PDB file of C-alpha atoms in Angstrom:
ATOM      1  CA  SER A 816      73.167 142.378  83.750  1.00  0.00           C
ATOM      2  CA  THR A 817      77.022 144.302  84.657  1.00  0.00           C
ATOM      3  CA  ARG A 818      77.812 147.050  85.509  1.00  0.00           C
ATOM      4  CA  LYS A 819      79.673 149.363  83.393  1.00  0.00           C
ATOM      5  CA  GLU A 820      83.165 150.681  84.720  1.00  0.00           C
ATOM      6  CA  SER A 821      81.881 154.385  83.387  1.00  0.00           C
ATOM      7  CA  SER A 822      84.616 155.454  81.423  1.00  0.00           C
ATOM      8  CA  ALA A 823      83.993 159.037  82.285  1.00  0.00           C
ATOM      9  CA  ALA A 824      84.789 158.341  86.279  1.00  0.00           C
ATOM     10  CA  SER A 825      87.956 160.049  86.582  1.00  0.00           C
ATOM     11  CA  ASP A 826      91.508 158.719  87.954  1.00  0.00           C
ATOM     12  CA  VAL A 827      91.366 159.859  90.807  1.00  0.00           C
ATOM     13  CA  TYR A 828      87.850 158.551  91.817  1.00  0.00           C
ATOM     14  CA  LYS A 829      88.839 155.013  90.683  1.00  0.00           C
ATOM     15  CA  ARG A 830      91.798 155.208  92.667  1.00  0.00           C
ATOM     16  CA  GLN A 831      90.285 156.427  96.047  1.00  0.00           C
ATOM     17  CA  LEU A 832      88.091 152.953  95.534  1.00  0.00           C
ATOM     18  CA  TYR A 833      90.909 150.925  95.408  1.00  0.00           C
ATOM     19  CA  LYS A 834      92.455 152.484  98.256  1.00  0.00           C
ATOM     20  CA  LEU A 835      88.312 152.142 100.008  1.00  0.00           C
ATOM     21  CA  ARG A 836      88.753 148.564  99.425  1.00  0.00           C
ATOM     22  CA  ARG A 837      92.355 147.828 100.101  1.00  0.00           C
ATOM     23  CA  ASN A 838      92.092 149.455 103.482  1.00  0.00           C
ATOM     24  CA  ILE A 839      89.015 147.167 104.222  1.00  0.00           C
ATOM     25  CA  GLY A 840      90.670 144.068 103.040  1.00  0.00           C
ATOM     26  CA  ILE A 841      93.549 145.273 105.577  1.00  0.00           C
ATOM     27  CA  LEU A 842      91.678 145.603 108.846  1.00  0.00           C
ATOM     28  CA  GLY A 843      89.595 142.289 107.825  1.00  0.00           C
ATOM     29  CA  MET A 844      92.949 140.501 107.368  1.00  0.00           C
ATOM     30  CA  MET A 845      94.682 141.879 109.949  1.00  0.00           C
ATOM     31  CA  LEU A 846      92.373 142.213 113.342  1.00  0.00           C
ATOM     32  CA  PRO A 847      91.626 138.220 114.326  1.00  0.00           C
ATOM     33  CA  PHE A 848      96.395 138.682 114.420  1.00  0.00           C
ATOM     34  CA  LEU A 849      95.507 142.070 116.649  1.00  0.00           C
ATOM     35  CA  LEU A 850      93.232 140.328 119.165  1.00  0.00           C
ATOM     36  CA  TYR A 851      95.220 137.532 119.646  1.00  0.00           C
ATOM     37  CA  PHE A 852      98.854 138.920 119.801  1.00  0.00           C
ATOM     38  CA  GLY A 853      97.746 142.230 121.695  1.00  0.00           C
ATOM     39  CA  TYR A 854      96.635 139.873 124.640  1.00  0.00           C
ATOM     40  CA  ASP A 855      99.612 138.129 126.007  1.00  0.00           C
ATOM     41  CA  THR A 856      98.337 134.992 126.012  1.00  0.00           C
ATOM     42  CA  ASP A 857      98.382 131.550 124.752  1.00  0.00           C
ATOM     43  CA  ILE A 858      94.761 130.780 124.793  1.00  0.00           C
ATOM     44  CA  VAL A 859      92.038 131.661 122.408  1.00  0.00           C
ATOM     45  CA  LEU A 860      89.131 133.111 123.845  1.00  0.00           C
ATOM     46  CA  SER A 861      85.665 131.728 122.455  1.00  0.00           C
ATOM     47  CA  SER A 862      85.254 134.848 120.512  1.00  0.00           C
ATOM     48  CA  PHE A 863      86.994 137.814 118.339  1.00  0.00           C
ATOM     49  CA  SER A 864      84.348 139.818 120.538  1.00  0.00           C
ATOM     50  CA  HIS A 865      85.606 139.131 124.071  1.00  0.00           C
ATOM     51  CA  TYR A 866      88.736 140.639 123.274  1.00  0.00           C
ATOM     52  CA  TYR A 867      86.391 142.917 124.265  1.00  0.00           C
ATOM     53  CA  TYR A 868      87.064 142.685 127.562  1.00  0.00           C
ATOM     54  CA  THR A 869      90.542 142.029 127.219  1.00  0.00           C
ATOM     55  CA  ARG A 870      93.612 145.027 126.226  1.00  0.00           C
ATOM     56  CA  SER A 871      92.787 144.464 122.761  1.00  0.00           C
ATOM     57  CA  SER A 872      89.748 146.133 123.605  1.00  0.00           C
ATOM     58  CA  LEU A 873      91.685 148.995 121.727  1.00  0.00           C
ATOM     59  CA  PHE A 874      91.966 146.869 118.821  1.00  0.00           C
ATOM     60  CA  PHE A 875      88.547 145.224 118.539  1.00  0.00           C
ATOM     61  CA  ILE A 876      86.834 148.857 119.071  1.00  0.00           C
ATOM     62  CA  ALA A 877      89.051 150.893 117.048  1.00  0.00           C
ATOM     63  CA  THR A 878      88.649 148.277 113.947  1.00  0.00           C
ATOM     64  CA  LEU A 879      85.135 148.398 114.059  1.00  0.00           C
ATOM     65  CA  PHE A 880      85.164 151.591 113.684  1.00  0.00           C
ATOM     66  CA  ALA A 881      87.791 152.334 111.727  1.00  0.00           C
ATOM     67  CA  PHE A 882      85.531 149.645 109.378  1.00  0.00           C
ATOM     68  CA  ALA A 883      82.354 151.576 109.681  1.00  0.00           C
ATOM     69  CA  ILE A 884      83.995 155.139 108.510  1.00  0.00           C
ATOM     70  CA  LEU A 885      85.606 153.851 105.308  1.00  0.00           C
ATOM     71  CA  LEU A 886      82.204 151.518 104.645  1.00  0.00           C
ATOM     72  CA  ILE A 887      80.067 154.566 105.092  1.00  0.00           C
ATOM     73  CA  SER A 888      82.881 156.637 102.675  1.00  0.00           C
ATOM     74  CA  TYR A 889      82.356 153.541 100.283  1.00  0.00           C
ATOM     75  CA  HIS A 890      80.137 154.639  97.657  1.00  0.00           C
ATOM     76  CA  GLY A 891      80.964 151.952  95.162  1.00  0.00           C
ATOM     77  CA  TYR A 892      79.408 152.357  91.195  1.00  0.00           C
ATOM     78  CA  GLU A 893      75.969 153.381  90.571  1.00  0.00           C
ATOM     79  CA  LYS A 894      72.834 150.757  91.097  1.00  0.00           C
ATOM     80  CA  LEU A 895      71.570 149.002  87.937  1.00  0.00           C
ATOM     81  CA  PRO A 896      67.699 148.740  87.109  1.00  0.00           C
ATOM     82  CA  SER A 897      68.413 145.001  88.077  1.00  0.00           C
ATOM     83  CA  GLU A 898      69.990 145.477  91.519  1.00  0.00           C
ATOM     84  CA  LYS A 899      68.087 146.229  94.246  1.00  0.00           C
ATOM     85  CA  VAL A 900      70.133 147.865  96.465  1.00  0.00           C
ATOM     86  CA  SER A 901      73.545 150.045  95.427  1.00  0.00           C
ATOM     87  CA  ASP A 902      76.631 149.604  96.835  1.00  0.00           C
ATOM     88  CA  ASN A 903      76.409 152.840  98.929  1.00  0.00           C
ATOM     89  CA  VAL A 904      73.455 151.545 100.552  1.00  0.00           C
ATOM     90  CA  ILE A 905      74.885 147.958 101.992  1.00  0.00           C
ATOM     91  CA  THR A 906      77.674 148.984 102.564  1.00  0.00           C
ATOM     92  CA  SER A 907      76.257 151.687 104.802  1.00  0.00           C
ATOM     93  CA  ILE A 908      73.807 149.608 106.818  1.00  0.00           C
ATOM     94  CA  ALA A 909      76.641 147.177 107.038  1.00  0.00           C
ATOM     95  CA  ALA A 910      78.606 149.936 108.848  1.00  0.00           C
ATOM     96  CA  ILE A 911      75.505 150.660 111.071  1.00  0.00           C
ATOM     97  CA  PHE A 912      75.643 146.498 112.426  1.00  0.00           C
ATOM     98  CA  ALA A 913      79.310 147.228 112.985  1.00  0.00           C
ATOM     99  CA  ILE A 914      78.890 150.141 115.475  1.00  0.00           C
ATOM    100  CA  LEU A 915      76.061 147.964 116.853  1.00  0.00           C
ATOM    101  CA  THR A 916      78.839 145.741 117.330  1.00  0.00           C
ATOM    102  CA  VAL A 917      81.042 147.622 119.614  1.00  0.00           C
ATOM    103  CA  LEU A 918      77.813 149.536 120.943  1.00  0.00           C
ATOM    104  CA  ILE A 919      76.252 146.723 122.617  1.00  0.00           C
ATOM    105  CA  PRO A 920      79.245 143.890 123.045  1.00  0.00           C
ATOM    106  CA  THR A 921      78.458 140.553 123.892  1.00  0.00           C
ATOM    107  CA  ALA A 922      78.814 138.966 127.979  1.00  0.00           C
ATOM    108  CA  SER A 923      81.830 138.881 128.892  1.00  0.00           C
ATOM    109  CA  ASN A 924      80.735 134.876 130.737  1.00  0.00           C
ATOM    110  CA  GLY A 925      81.853 132.503 128.139  1.00  0.00           C
ATOM    111  CA  ALA A 926      85.544 133.598 126.787  1.00  0.00           C
ATOM    112  CA  GLU A 927      86.666 130.195 127.875  1.00  0.00           C
ATOM    113  CA  GLY A 928      89.888 131.419 129.374  1.00  0.00           C
ATOM    114  CA  HIS A 929      90.832 134.317 131.642  1.00  0.00           C
ATOM    115  CA  ILE A 930      89.536 137.891 130.665  1.00  0.00           C
ATOM    116  CA  PRO A 931      90.527 140.752 133.338  1.00  0.00           C
ATOM    117  CA  PHE A 932      86.882 142.851 133.576  1.00  0.00           C
ATOM    118  CA  THR A 933      84.753 139.348 133.866  1.00  0.00           C
ATOM    119  CA  GLU A 934      83.572 141.094 137.468  1.00  0.00           C
ATOM    120  CA  SER A 935      83.599 144.777 136.800  1.00  0.00           C
ATOM    121  CA  PRO A 936      82.921 145.308 132.762  1.00  0.00           C
ATOM    122  CA  TYR A 937      83.565 148.621 131.453  1.00  0.00           C
ATOM    123  CA  LEU A 938      82.185 150.517 129.166  1.00  0.00           C
ATOM    124  CA  PHE A 939      79.222 149.064 127.769  1.00  0.00           C
ATOM    125  CA  GLY A 940      80.339 145.218 128.993  1.00  0.00           C
ATOM    126  CA  HIS A 941      77.962 143.380 130.431  1.00  0.00           C
ATOM    127  CA  ILE A 942      78.718 140.306 132.920  1.00  0.00           C
ATOM    128  CA  GLU A 943      75.313 138.261 131.278  1.00  0.00           C
ATOM    129  CA  ASN A 944      72.385 140.097 129.457  1.00  0.00           C
ATOM    130  CA  THR A 945      70.633 137.668 127.383  1.00  0.00           C
ATOM    131  CA  THR A 946      69.732 140.778 124.845  1.00  0.00           C
ATOM    132  CA  LYS A 947      72.122 142.887 124.550  1.00  0.00           C
ATOM    133  CA  LYS A 948      73.922 139.302 123.751  1.00  0.00           C
ATOM    134  CA  TYR A 949      71.795 138.334 121.349  1.00  0.00           C
ATOM    135  CA  ILE A 950      71.211 141.826 119.986  1.00  0.00           C
ATOM    136  CA  HIS A 951      75.602 141.036 119.861  1.00  0.00           C
ATOM    137  CA  LEU A 952      75.486 138.296 117.864  1.00  0.00           C
ATOM    138  CA  LEU A 953      72.779 139.431 115.324  1.00  0.00           C
ATOM    139  CA  SER A 954      74.658 142.349 114.925  1.00  0.00           C
ATOM    140  CA  ALA A 955      77.940 141.152 114.288  1.00  0.00           C
ATOM    141  CA  GLY A 956      76.558 138.272 112.340  1.00  0.00           C
ATOM    142  CA  THR A 957      74.102 141.059 110.117  1.00  0.00           C
ATOM    143  CA  PHE A 958      77.596 142.407 109.630  1.00  0.00           C
ATOM    144  CA  ILE A 959      79.879 139.489 108.470  1.00  0.00           C
ATOM    145  CA  SER A 960      76.797 138.584 106.140  1.00  0.00           C
ATOM    146  CA  ILE A 961      76.308 141.887 104.369  1.00  0.00           C
ATOM    147  CA  LEU A 962      80.497 141.889 103.704  1.00  0.00           C
ATOM    148  CA  GLY A 963      80.130 138.510 102.128  1.00  0.00           C
ATOM    149  CA  TYR A 964      77.101 139.605 100.087  1.00  0.00           C
ATOM    150  CA  MET A 965      79.185 142.219  98.534  1.00  0.00           C
ATOM    151  CA  SER A 966      82.009 139.447  97.563  1.00  0.00           C
ATOM    152  CA  TYR A 967      79.159 137.668  96.240  1.00  0.00           C
ATOM    153  CA  PHE A 968      76.720 139.393  94.418  1.00  0.00           C
ATOM    154  CA  LYS A 969      78.443 143.067  93.954  1.00  0.00           C
ATOM    155  CA  PHE A 970      81.831 141.877  93.053  1.00  0.00           C
ATOM    156  CA  THR A 971      80.315 139.781  90.193  1.00  0.00           C
ATOM    157  CA  LEU A 972      79.130 142.632  88.487  1.00  0.00           C
ATOM    158  CA  SER A 973      82.312 144.133  86.489  1.00  0.00           C
ATOM    159  CA  PRO A 974      82.187 143.321  82.788  1.00  0.00           C
ATOM    160  CA  SER A 975      86.004 143.259  82.906  1.00  0.00           C
ATOM    161  CA  ASN A 976      85.856 139.999  85.215  1.00  0.00           C
ATOM    162  CA  SER A 977      87.015 136.279  83.925  1.00  0.00           C
ATOM    163  CA  PRO A 978      84.339 133.366  84.678  1.00  0.00           C
ATOM    164  CA  ALA A 979      87.167 132.069  86.523  1.00  0.00           C
ATOM    165  CA  LEU A 980      87.553 135.311  89.346  1.00  0.00           C
ATOM    166  CA  ASN A 981      83.634 135.500  89.110  1.00  0.00           C
ATOM    167  CA  LYS A 982      83.677 132.353  91.233  1.00  0.00           C
ATOM    168  CA  PHE A 983      86.916 133.063  93.291  1.00  0.00           C
ATOM    169  CA  TYR A 984      84.550 135.993  94.520  1.00  0.00           C
ATOM    170  CA  LYS A 985      81.122 134.235  94.737  1.00  0.00           C
ATOM    171  CA  ALA A 986      83.571 131.773  96.569  1.00  0.00           C
ATOM    172  CA  CYS A 987      84.346 134.335  99.018  1.00  0.00           C
ATOM    173  CA  GLY A 988      80.894 135.044  99.588  1.00  0.00           C
ATOM    174  CA  LEU A 989      79.458 131.584 100.778  1.00  0.00           C
ATOM    175  CA  ILE A 990      82.729 130.613 102.777  1.00  0.00           C
ATOM    176  CA  VAL A 991      81.534 133.985 104.813  1.00  0.00           C
ATOM    177  CA  TRP A 992      77.786 132.497 104.746  1.00  0.00           C
ATOM    178  CA  GLY A 993      79.136 128.877 105.469  1.00  0.00           C
ATOM    179  CA  SER A 994      81.356 130.253 108.663  1.00  0.00           C
ATOM    180  CA  ILE A 995      78.279 132.303 109.477  1.00  0.00           C
ATOM    181  CA  LEU A 996      75.817 129.241 109.488  1.00  0.00           C
ATOM    182  CA  SER A 997      78.255 126.818 111.024  1.00  0.00           C
ATOM    183  CA  MET A 998      78.152 128.778 114.411  1.00  0.00           C
ATOM    184  CA  VAL A 999      75.016 129.074 113.965  1.00  0.00           C
ATOM    185  CA  LEU A1000      74.677 125.172 114.369  1.00  0.00           C
ATOM    186  CA  LEU A1001      76.834 124.514 116.703  1.00  0.00           C
ATOM    187  CA  MET A1002      75.690 127.866 119.134  1.00  0.00           C
ATOM    188  CA  VAL A1003      72.274 125.295 118.456  1.00  0.00           C
ATOM    189  CA  VAL A1004      74.230 122.040 119.824  1.00  0.00           C
ATOM    190  CA  GLU A1005      75.671 123.395 122.506  1.00  0.00           C
ATOM    191  CA  SER A1006      72.682 124.596 124.343  1.00  0.00           C
ATOM    192  CA  GLN A1007      71.185 121.315 124.295  1.00  0.00           C
ATOM    193  CA  GLY A1008      74.130 120.584 126.795  1.00  0.00           C
ATOM    194  CA  VAL A1009      76.455 119.251 124.116  1.00  0.00           C
ATOM    195  CA  HIS A1010      80.246 120.770 124.782  1.00  0.00           C
ATOM    196  CA  ILE A1011      82.245 122.161 121.997  1.00  0.00           C
ATOM    197  CA  GLY A1012      85.687 121.099 122.497  1.00  0.00           C
ATOM    198  CA  PHE A1013      87.415 124.077 120.358  1.00  0.00           C
ATOM    199  CA  PRO A1014      86.348 127.719 120.038  1.00  0.00           C
ATOM    200  CA  TYR A1015      84.391 127.047 117.082  1.00  0.00           C
ATOM    201  CA  VAL A1016      83.165 131.188 116.774  1.00  0.00           C
ATOM    202  CA  PHE A1017      86.913 132.181 116.995  1.00  0.00           C
ATOM    203  CA  VAL A1018      87.973 129.832 114.315  1.00  0.00           C
ATOM    204  CA  PHE A1019      84.192 130.790 112.291  1.00  0.00           C
ATOM    205  CA  GLU A1020      84.910 134.222 112.335  1.00  0.00           C
ATOM    206  CA  PHE A1021      88.889 133.838 111.532  1.00  0.00           C
ATOM    207  CA  ILE A1022      87.803 131.723 108.480  1.00  0.00           C
ATOM    208  CA  ALA A1023      85.072 134.375 107.234  1.00  0.00           C
ATOM    209  CA  ILE A1024      87.001 137.576 108.033  1.00  0.00           C
ATOM    210  CA  GLU A1025      90.191 136.148 105.820  1.00  0.00           C
ATOM    211  CA  ALA A1026      88.103 134.957 103.252  1.00  0.00           C
ATOM    212  CA  PHE A1027      85.883 138.379 102.920  1.00  0.00           C
ATOM    213  CA  ALA A1028      89.136 140.219 103.396  1.00  0.00           C
ATOM    214  CA  ILE A1029      90.777 138.927 100.548  1.00  0.00           C
ATOM    215  CA  SER A1030      88.316 139.307  98.286  1.00  0.00           C
ATOM    216  CA  TRP A1031      88.046 142.877  98.803  1.00  0.00           C
ATOM    217  CA  LEU A1032      91.942 142.879  98.457  1.00  0.00           C
ATOM    218  CA  ARG A1033      91.669 141.053  94.557  1.00  0.00           C
ATOM    219  CA  LYS A1034      88.898 143.901  93.930  1.00  0.00           C
ATOM    220  CA  ALA A1035      91.249 146.532  95.251  1.00  0.00           C
ATOM    221  CA  LYS A1036      93.562 145.043  93.337  1.00  0.00           C
ATOM    222  CA  THR A1037      96.642 145.207  95.595  1.00  0.00           C
ATOM    223  CA  ILE A1038      97.245 141.474  95.072  1.00  0.00           C
ATOM    224  CA  LYS A1039      96.275 139.926  91.465  1.00  0.00           C
ATOM    225  CA  PHE A1040      95.696 136.742  90.206  1.00  0.00           C
ATOM    226  CA  LEU A1041      92.395 135.175  88.350  1.00  0.00           C
ATOM    227  CA  THR A1042      92.734 137.813  85.813  1.00  0.00           C
TER     228      THR A1042
END
């Protein structure tokens, strides 16, 4: 089934929808750069989440809360009979996991670089709480996965999409999920005592978030190709 772009929808609503998509895409695209350049060091920390313990914490916390607000505000189109969940429900769930990612941060240990607040974590931080660490990982992974889901399953429903554009949206979703799977596999390898010689979590988070950001910017018509 395909989604009907309702002719009754007002131009104002469509502009608001495009604006929300654009803002979500821009936030995603900017986040890794804000984290890295906001913390004055050439060392890339193990993950986006470890920047919570640096002066880039402002960008990490503010951006994820902004994501949550925008995703809760995002209603999208009405659910088709063939769809299991509406745009609004799926993005609201993503917003909840974005908030959990902030409120239950990763452990400050394992940053693979100097972070100022390791010995005295602030706010909800902790040096090494296994339960919180895995709740954080699950929340962050679910949050990013849902945005990949939007690209793969939701953005492809428009009848005005060309086959090439739908392939692009699906490719973005697959890149997001592939990046998460790669992180999980490398975490398993690392847990067996194998040293991974690069900040793989940061790298795959970067790939995932840029893929979904580009798909959201294309859906917002901020960038136009494969029309």
